[in-house]
PDB file of C-alpha atoms in Angstrom:
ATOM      1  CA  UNK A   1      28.076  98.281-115.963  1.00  0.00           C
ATOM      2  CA  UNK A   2      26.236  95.543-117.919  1.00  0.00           C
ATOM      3  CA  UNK A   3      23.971  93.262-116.319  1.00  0.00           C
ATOM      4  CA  UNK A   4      22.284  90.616-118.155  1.00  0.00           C
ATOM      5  CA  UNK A   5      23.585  91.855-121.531  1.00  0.00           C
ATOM      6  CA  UNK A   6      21.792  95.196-121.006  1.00  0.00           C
ATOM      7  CA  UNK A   7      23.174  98.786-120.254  1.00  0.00           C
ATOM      8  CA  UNK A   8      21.019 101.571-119.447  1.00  0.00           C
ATOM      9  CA  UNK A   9      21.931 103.352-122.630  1.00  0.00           C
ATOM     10  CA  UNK A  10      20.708 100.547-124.673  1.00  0.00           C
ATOM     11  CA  UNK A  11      17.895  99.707-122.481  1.00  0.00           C
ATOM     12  CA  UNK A  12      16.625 103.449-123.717  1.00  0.00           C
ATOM     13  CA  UNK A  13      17.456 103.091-126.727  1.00  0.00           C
ATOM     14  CA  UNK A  14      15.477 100.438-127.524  1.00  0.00           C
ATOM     15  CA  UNK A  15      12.653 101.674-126.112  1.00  0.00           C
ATOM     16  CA  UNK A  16      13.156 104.684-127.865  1.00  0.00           C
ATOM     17  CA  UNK A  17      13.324 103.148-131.076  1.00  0.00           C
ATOM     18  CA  UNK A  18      10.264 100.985-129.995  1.00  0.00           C
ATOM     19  CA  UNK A  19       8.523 104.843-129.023  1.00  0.00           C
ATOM     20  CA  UNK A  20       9.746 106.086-132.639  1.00  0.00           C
ATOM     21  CA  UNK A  21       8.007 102.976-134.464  1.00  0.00           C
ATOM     22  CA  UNK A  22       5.037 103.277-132.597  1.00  0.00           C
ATOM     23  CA  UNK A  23       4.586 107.403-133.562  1.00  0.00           C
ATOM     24  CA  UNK A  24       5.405 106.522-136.959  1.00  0.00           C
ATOM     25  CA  UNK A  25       2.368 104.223-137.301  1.00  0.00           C
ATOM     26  CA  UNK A  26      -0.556 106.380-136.665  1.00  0.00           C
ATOM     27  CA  UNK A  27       1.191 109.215-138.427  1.00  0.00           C
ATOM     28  CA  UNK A  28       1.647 107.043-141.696  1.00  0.00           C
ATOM     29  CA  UNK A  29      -1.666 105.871-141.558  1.00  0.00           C
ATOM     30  CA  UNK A  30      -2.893 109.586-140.917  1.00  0.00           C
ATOM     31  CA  UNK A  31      -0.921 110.944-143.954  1.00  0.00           C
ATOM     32  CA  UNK A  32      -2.526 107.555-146.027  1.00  0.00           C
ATOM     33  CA  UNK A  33      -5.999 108.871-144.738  1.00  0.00           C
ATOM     34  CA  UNK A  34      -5.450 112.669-145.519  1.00  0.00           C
ATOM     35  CA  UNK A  35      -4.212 111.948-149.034  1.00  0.00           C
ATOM     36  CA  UNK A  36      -7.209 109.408-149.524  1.00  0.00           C
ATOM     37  CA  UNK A  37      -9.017 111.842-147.983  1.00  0.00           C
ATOM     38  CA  UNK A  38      -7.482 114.574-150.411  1.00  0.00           C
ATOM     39  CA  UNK A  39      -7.837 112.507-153.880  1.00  0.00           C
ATOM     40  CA  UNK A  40     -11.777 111.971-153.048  1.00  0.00           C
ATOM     41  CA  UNK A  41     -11.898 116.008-152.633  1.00  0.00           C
ATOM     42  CA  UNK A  42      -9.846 116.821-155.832  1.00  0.00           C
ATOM     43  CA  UNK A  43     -12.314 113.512-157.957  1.00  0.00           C
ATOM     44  CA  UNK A  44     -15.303 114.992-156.343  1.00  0.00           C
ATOM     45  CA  UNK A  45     -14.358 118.830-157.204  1.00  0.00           C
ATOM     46  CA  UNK A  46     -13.988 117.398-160.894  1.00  0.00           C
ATOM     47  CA  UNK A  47     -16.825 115.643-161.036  1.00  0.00           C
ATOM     48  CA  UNK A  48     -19.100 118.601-160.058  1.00  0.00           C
ATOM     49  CA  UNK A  49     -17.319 120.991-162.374  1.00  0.00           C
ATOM     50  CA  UNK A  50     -17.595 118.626-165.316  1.00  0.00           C
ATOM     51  CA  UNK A  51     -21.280 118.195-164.623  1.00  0.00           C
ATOM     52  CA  UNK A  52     -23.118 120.398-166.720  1.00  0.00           C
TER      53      UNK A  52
END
């Protein structure tokens, strides 16, 4: 049954892809944050230990 060009199935589809890309976003920019976060941890550790 297609109506205007659209079934069901691809009706949810796309909005499922449109879901994925949307979840994907903050995650990616959570993982970016944690390993910034993670770096300034690991350069701060360093700099501590290496101060006499």
């Amino acid at each position: 049954m297609h109506y205007l060009g659209y079934s069901p199935q691809a009706v949810v589809g796309e909005s499922g892809r449109l879901t994925g890309a949307f979840l994907v976003l903050p995650l990616t920019s959570m993982t970016v944050q944690w390993a910034f976060t993670t770096a300034a941890l690991i350069t701060l550790t360093a700099a501590l230990a290496l101060l006499p």
